[in-house]
Amino acid sequence: MILADFLRALSQFGSDARFRRVLWRGIGLTLALLVAACVLLVWGVGLFVGDAVTLPWIGTVTWVDNAAGIAAIPLMLLLSVFLMVPVASAITSLFLEDVAQAVEDRHYPAAGRADAVPPGDQVMDSLGFFATLIAANALALVLYLFVAPLAPFIFWGLNGFLLGREYFTLAAMRRVGRAQAKTLRKRHVLTIWAAGVLMAVPLTIPVINLAVPVLGAATFTHLFHRVARRA
């Protein structure tokens, strides 16, 4: 059933412009944020260090700001590799309500329009998800050093749990509120975790991983409606 939910989400991704609009909006804002971070870094170096700096045993080094500008290019690439997916996931999650509504419009029209989550709650949830994602994966890096052969499975299990928790809550609280969403999540924790792992596996595939938030929101919207009928 979980795979069927995912395949329905994948099918709608190819045919529904709202899915792709959310994806491109999230990627665009993420790239803008990474570029802005590099620009601020260069500006900060120029502001606090200046055009030249005097180093012990070396003397005066000029054109420090130009060197910082050149260094910003590989820095942006490095940031893109390590932060693109979690940042894109956090930013895209601000718009995932559009994806959930698109799924319900097509597959669950009788449900009507869901109550919108307040923008402030969306921002706080996105920031919390981003911080948790970064912190948990940073801690997992230490574990990978000791059990390297199991690293992929730890990555899938950890991120599957986090993604499942986030996307199910997003889908459920639109309909039943945060408290009831938490109750449903606890009741179906293994199913939600398994669906999250299905979302986590594509995270290791470049480019495709950027679509995971959209596909996750759609898949868990189907999952919520399925478990809610049995509640």
mmCIF file of C-alpha atoms in Angstrom:
data_model
loop_
_atom_site.group_PDB
_atom_site.id
_atom_site.type_symbol
_atom_site.label_atom_id
_atom_site.label_comp_id
_atom_site.label_asym_id
_atom_site.label_seq_id
_atom_site.Cartn_x
_atom_site.Cartn_y
_atom_site.Cartn_z
ATOM 1 C CA MET A 1 0.000 0.000 0.000
ATOM 2 C CA ILE A 2 2.865 2.390 0.785
ATOM 3 C CA LEU A 3 4.401 1.754 -2.621
ATOM 4 C CA ALA A 4 1.009 2.391 -4.235
ATOM 5 C CA ASP A 5 0.794 5.738 -2.411
ATOM 6 C CA PHE A 6 4.255 6.650 -3.705
ATOM 7 C CA LEU A 7 3.451 5.623 -7.279
ATOM 8 C CA ARG A 8 0.295 7.729 -7.264
ATOM 9 C CA ALA A 9 2.340 10.674 -6.007
ATOM 10 C CA LEU A 10 4.946 10.084 -8.712
ATOM 11 C CA SER A 11 2.265 9.905 -11.393
ATOM 12 C CA GLN A 12 0.738 13.212 -10.299
ATOM 13 C CA PHE A 13 4.193 14.808 -10.155
ATOM 14 C CA GLY A 14 4.495 14.222 -13.896
ATOM 15 C CA SER A 15 1.087 15.663 -14.721
ATOM 16 C CA ASP A 16 0.307 18.369 -12.149
ATOM 17 C CA ALA A 17 1.932 21.764 -12.676
ATOM 18 C CA ARG A 18 1.395 22.651 -9.012
ATOM 19 C CA PHE A 19 3.878 19.946 -7.968
ATOM 20 C CA ARG A 20 6.580 21.265 -10.283
ATOM 21 C CA ARG A 21 5.857 24.865 -9.308
ATOM 22 C CA VAL A 22 6.516 24.083 -5.639
ATOM 23 C CA LEU A 23 9.701 22.201 -6.584
ATOM 24 C CA TRP A 24 11.153 25.059 -8.658
ATOM 25 C CA ARG A 25 10.146 27.633 -6.078
ATOM 26 C CA GLY A 26 11.981 25.717 -3.370
ATOM 27 C CA ILE A 27 15.113 25.155 -5.462
ATOM 28 C CA GLY A 28 15.185 28.789 -6.589
ATOM 29 C CA LEU A 29 14.940 30.143 -3.057
ATOM 30 C CA THR A 30 17.577 27.676 -1.865
ATOM 31 C CA LEU A 31 20.052 28.752 -4.538
ATOM 32 C CA ALA A 32 19.346 32.397 -3.755
ATOM 33 C CA LEU A 33 19.988 31.734 -0.058
ATOM 34 C CA LEU A 34 23.307 29.970 -0.737
ATOM 35 C CA VAL A 35 24.473 32.748 -3.071
ATOM 36 C CA ALA A 36 23.459 35.367 -0.500
ATOM 37 C CA ALA A 37 25.464 33.509 2.173
ATOM 38 C CA CYS A 38 28.588 33.630 0.004
ATOM 39 C CA VAL A 39 28.073 37.317 -0.807
ATOM 40 C CA LEU A 40 27.717 38.102 2.896
ATOM 41 C CA LEU A 41 30.913 36.153 3.598
ATOM 42 C CA VAL A 42 32.873 38.189 1.040
ATOM 43 C CA TRP A 43 31.352 41.423 2.338
ATOM 44 C CA GLY A 44 32.211 40.457 5.913
ATOM 45 C CA VAL A 45 35.832 39.742 5.008
ATOM 46 C CA GLY A 46 36.110 43.094 3.238
ATOM 47 C CA LEU A 47 34.465 44.902 6.149
ATOM 48 C CA PHE A 48 36.458 43.405 9.017
ATOM 49 C CA VAL A 49 39.732 42.522 7.289
ATOM 50 C CA GLY A 50 39.923 45.150 4.560
ATOM 51 C CA ASP A 51 41.842 45.212 1.316
ATOM 52 C CA ALA A 52 45.113 44.210 2.966
ATOM 53 C CA VAL A 53 46.292 42.386 6.079
ATOM 54 C CA THR A 54 49.702 42.122 7.757
ATOM 55 C CA LEU A 55 50.802 38.602 8.726
ATOM 56 C CA PRO A 56 53.758 37.631 10.953
ATOM 57 C CA TRP A 57 56.894 36.569 8.998
ATOM 58 C CA ILE A 58 55.120 37.312 5.730
ATOM 59 C CA GLY A 59 54.367 41.012 5.801
ATOM 60 C CA THR A 60 51.502 42.836 4.146
ATOM 61 C CA VAL A 61 49.176 40.768 1.976
ATOM 62 C CA THR A 62 47.082 42.855 -0.421
ATOM 63 C CA TRP A 63 43.913 42.106 -2.375
ATOM 64 C CA VAL A 64 42.440 40.069 0.474
ATOM 65 C CA ASP A 65 38.920 40.940 -0.603
ATOM 66 C CA ASN A 66 39.591 39.726 -4.164
ATOM 67 C CA ALA A 67 40.957 36.464 -2.801
ATOM 68 C CA ALA A 68 37.831 36.079 -0.684
ATOM 69 C CA GLY A 69 35.697 36.652 -3.778
ATOM 70 C CA ILE A 70 37.548 33.908 -5.648
ATOM 71 C CA ALA A 71 37.325 31.558 -2.650
ATOM 72 C CA ALA A 72 33.571 32.143 -2.465
ATOM 73 C CA ILE A 73 33.045 30.177 -5.688
ATOM 74 C CA PRO A 74 34.319 26.799 -4.398
ATOM 75 C CA LEU A 75 32.709 27.597 -1.049
ATOM 76 C CA MET A 76 29.321 27.959 -2.711
ATOM 77 C CA LEU A 77 29.841 24.647 -4.497
ATOM 78 C CA LEU A 78 30.791 23.010 -1.190
ATOM 79 C CA LEU A 79 27.746 24.444 0.532
ATOM 80 C CA SER A 80 25.579 23.223 -2.323
ATOM 81 C CA VAL A 81 26.830 19.653 -1.901
ATOM 82 C CA PHE A 82 26.284 19.452 1.853
ATOM 83 C CA LEU A 83 23.407 21.845 2.448
ATOM 84 C CA MET A 84 21.380 21.845 -0.773
ATOM 85 C CA VAL A 85 19.103 18.959 0.178
ATOM 86 C CA PRO A 86 18.365 19.878 3.832
ATOM 87 C CA VAL A 87 17.980 23.573 3.005
ATOM 88 C CA ALA A 88 15.781 22.802 -0.003
ATOM 89 C CA SER A 89 13.706 20.443 2.134
ATOM 90 C CA ALA A 90 13.193 23.095 4.798
ATOM 91 C CA ILE A 91 12.340 25.856 2.323
ATOM 92 C CA THR A 92 10.146 23.658 0.140
ATOM 93 C CA SER A 93 8.210 22.546 3.224
ATOM 94 C CA LEU A 94 6.862 26.104 3.409
ATOM 95 C CA PHE A 95 4.888 25.380 0.233
ATOM 96 C CA LEU A 96 3.991 21.732 0.738
ATOM 97 C CA GLU A 97 0.431 22.574 1.704
ATOM 98 C CA ASP A 98 -0.099 23.367 -2.001
ATOM 99 C CA VAL A 99 1.051 19.844 -2.854
ATOM 100 C CA ALA A 100 -1.227 18.252 -0.268
ATOM 101 C CA GLN A 101 -4.189 20.270 -1.554
ATOM 102 C CA ALA A 102 -3.396 19.268 -5.142
ATOM 103 C CA VAL A 103 -3.497 15.596 -4.112
ATOM 104 C CA GLU A 104 -6.804 16.046 -2.300
ATOM 105 C CA ASP A 105 -8.348 17.985 -5.185
ATOM 106 C CA ARG A 106 -7.633 15.075 -7.514
ATOM 107 C CA HIS A 107 -8.068 12.009 -5.298
ATOM 108 C CA TYR A 108 -10.210 13.127 -2.331
ATOM 109 C CA PRO A 109 -12.518 15.886 -3.642
ATOM 110 C CA ALA A 110 -15.197 15.054 -1.068
ATOM 111 C CA ALA A 111 -12.834 16.152 1.719
ATOM 112 C CA GLY A 112 -13.169 19.784 0.638
ATOM 113 C CA ARG A 113 -10.559 22.424 1.311
ATOM 114 C CA ALA A 114 -8.435 21.993 4.420
ATOM 115 C CA ASP A 115 -7.824 24.702 7.000
ATOM 116 C CA ALA A 116 -4.652 26.601 6.156
ATOM 117 C CA VAL A 117 -1.770 26.280 8.611
ATOM 118 C CA PRO A 118 -0.815 29.762 9.921
ATOM 119 C CA PRO A 119 2.314 31.116 8.146
ATOM 120 C CA GLY A 120 4.099 31.592 11.459
ATOM 121 C CA ASP A 121 3.589 27.918 12.316
ATOM 122 C CA GLN A 122 4.841 26.918 8.871
ATOM 123 C CA VAL A 123 8.052 28.914 9.336
ATOM 124 C CA MET A 124 8.678 27.554 12.840
ATOM 125 C CA ASP A 125 7.991 23.990 11.725
ATOM 126 C CA SER A 126 10.357 24.397 8.759
ATOM 127 C CA LEU A 127 13.145 25.821 10.927
ATOM 128 C CA GLY A 128 12.663 23.071 13.494
ATOM 129 C CA PHE A 129 12.736 20.397 10.798
ATOM 130 C CA PHE A 130 15.907 21.872 9.279
ATOM 131 C CA ALA A 131 17.683 22.056 12.654
ATOM 132 C CA THR A 132 16.687 18.506 13.553
ATOM 133 C CA LEU A 133 17.749 17.181 10.146
ATOM 134 C CA ILE A 134 21.182 18.839 10.361
ATOM 135 C CA ALA A 135 21.814 17.897 14.007
ATOM 136 C CA ALA A 136 20.736 14.270 13.618
ATOM 137 C CA ASN A 137 22.809 13.710 10.494
ATOM 138 C CA ALA A 138 25.832 15.431 12.062
ATOM 139 C CA LEU A 139 25.649 13.018 14.995
ATOM 140 C CA ALA A 140 25.200 10.104 12.588
ATOM 141 C CA LEU A 141 28.500 11.004 10.894
ATOM 142 C CA VAL A 142 30.299 9.966 14.085
ATOM 143 C CA LEU A 143 28.464 6.648 14.087
ATOM 144 C CA TYR A 144 29.400 6.028 10.450
ATOM 145 C CA LEU A 145 33.095 6.006 11.434
ATOM 146 C CA PHE A 146 32.563 2.985 13.686
ATOM 147 C CA VAL A 147 30.134 0.990 11.545
ATOM 148 C CA ALA A 148 30.959 2.136 8.015
ATOM 149 C CA PRO A 149 29.386 -0.910 6.260
ATOM 150 C CA LEU A 150 26.056 -0.089 7.918
ATOM 151 C CA ALA A 151 26.206 3.619 7.064
ATOM 152 C CA PRO A 152 23.637 3.509 4.215
ATOM 153 C CA PHE A 153 21.129 1.649 6.377
ATOM 154 C CA ILE A 154 21.648 4.043 9.295
ATOM 155 C CA PHE A 155 21.193 6.976 6.914
ATOM 156 C CA TRP A 156 17.979 5.545 5.456
ATOM 157 C CA GLY A 157 16.593 4.560 8.844
ATOM 158 C CA LEU A 158 17.381 7.882 10.522
ATOM 159 C CA ASN A 159 16.207 10.124 7.708
ATOM 160 C CA GLY A 160 13.240 7.868 7.034
ATOM 161 C CA PHE A 161 12.088 8.398 10.610
ATOM 162 C CA LEU A 162 12.592 12.182 10.404
ATOM 163 C CA LEU A 163 10.956 12.552 6.988
ATOM 164 C CA GLY A 164 8.034 10.330 7.948
ATOM 165 C CA ARG A 165 7.453 12.270 11.142
ATOM 166 C CA GLU A 166 7.568 15.632 9.347
ATOM 167 C CA TYR A 167 5.482 14.835 6.281
ATOM 168 C CA PHE A 168 2.819 12.816 8.063
ATOM 169 C CA THR A 169 2.365 15.595 10.611
ATOM 170 C CA LEU A 170 2.076 18.142 7.806
ATOM 171 C CA ALA A 171 -0.569 16.078 5.985
ATOM 172 C CA ALA A 172 -2.537 15.190 9.110
ATOM 173 C CA MET A 173 -2.655 18.468 11.003
ATOM 174 C CA ARG A 174 -4.291 20.222 8.054
ATOM 175 C CA ARG A 175 -7.305 18.008 8.664
ATOM 176 C CA VAL A 176 -7.308 17.005 12.327
ATOM 177 C CA GLY A 177 -5.032 19.490 14.101
ATOM 178 C CA ARG A 178 -1.592 19.041 15.609
ATOM 179 C CA ALA A 179 -2.646 17.049 18.700
ATOM 180 C CA GLN A 180 -4.679 14.464 16.769
ATOM 181 C CA ALA A 181 -1.947 14.262 14.123
ATOM 182 C CA LYS A 182 0.521 13.331 16.859
ATOM 183 C CA THR A 183 -1.861 10.656 18.164
ATOM 184 C CA LEU A 184 -2.282 9.155 14.699
ATOM 185 C CA ARG A 185 1.472 9.259 14.132
ATOM 186 C CA LYS A 186 2.125 7.274 17.311
ATOM 187 C CA ARG A 187 -0.568 4.755 16.403
ATOM 188 C CA HIS A 188 0.925 4.090 12.969
ATOM 189 C CA VAL A 189 4.590 4.741 13.724
ATOM 190 C CA LEU A 190 5.968 1.682 11.888
ATOM 191 C CA THR A 191 3.931 2.333 8.740
ATOM 192 C CA ILE A 192 4.979 5.984 8.759
ATOM 193 C CA TRP A 193 8.621 5.019 9.323
ATOM 194 C CA ALA A 194 8.517 2.544 6.427
ATOM 195 C CA ALA A 195 7.059 5.214 4.140
ATOM 196 C CA GLY A 196 9.726 7.629 5.332
ATOM 197 C CA VAL A 197 12.469 5.159 4.436
ATOM 198 C CA LEU A 198 10.972 4.956 0.946
ATOM 199 C CA MET A 199 11.449 8.742 0.778
ATOM 200 C CA ALA A 200 14.964 8.599 2.276
ATOM 201 C CA VAL A 201 16.411 6.204 -0.309
ATOM 202 C CA PRO A 202 16.222 8.774 -3.168
ATOM 203 C CA LEU A 203 18.065 11.270 -0.933
ATOM 204 C CA THR A 204 21.285 9.531 -1.986
ATOM 205 C CA ILE A 205 20.589 10.147 -5.691
ATOM 206 C CA PRO A 206 21.756 13.611 -6.883
ATOM 207 C CA VAL A 207 19.141 15.875 -8.513
ATOM 208 C CA ILE A 208 16.336 13.386 -7.807
ATOM 209 C CA ASN A 209 16.794 14.060 -4.088
ATOM 210 C CA LEU A 210 15.556 17.616 -4.609
ATOM 211 C CA ALA A 211 12.101 16.258 -5.509
ATOM 212 C CA VAL A 212 11.834 14.246 -2.285
ATOM 213 C CA PRO A 213 9.937 16.941 -0.289
ATOM 214 C CA VAL A 214 7.261 17.228 -2.979
ATOM 215 C CA LEU A 215 6.905 13.474 -3.445
ATOM 216 C CA GLY A 216 6.965 13.006 0.335
ATOM 217 C CA ALA A 217 4.159 15.478 0.945
ATOM 218 C CA ALA A 218 2.037 13.839 -1.752
ATOM 219 C CA THR A 219 2.756 10.284 -0.570
ATOM 220 C CA PHE A 220 1.947 11.077 3.052
ATOM 221 C CA THR A 221 -1.245 12.862 2.091
ATOM 222 C CA HIS A 222 -2.405 9.571 0.568
ATOM 223 C CA LEU A 223 -1.157 7.708 3.642
ATOM 224 C CA PHE A 224 -3.008 10.016 6.024
ATOM 225 C CA HIS A 225 -6.316 9.565 4.233
ATOM 226 C CA ARG A 226 -5.813 5.815 4.226
ATOM 227 C CA VAL A 227 -5.116 5.504 7.965
ATOM 228 C CA ALA A 228 -7.719 8.133 8.877
ATOM 229 C CA ARG A 229 -10.428 5.980 7.307
ATOM 230 C CA ARG A 230 -9.447 3.154 9.651
ATOM 231 C CA ALA A 231 -9.285 5.372 12.758
#
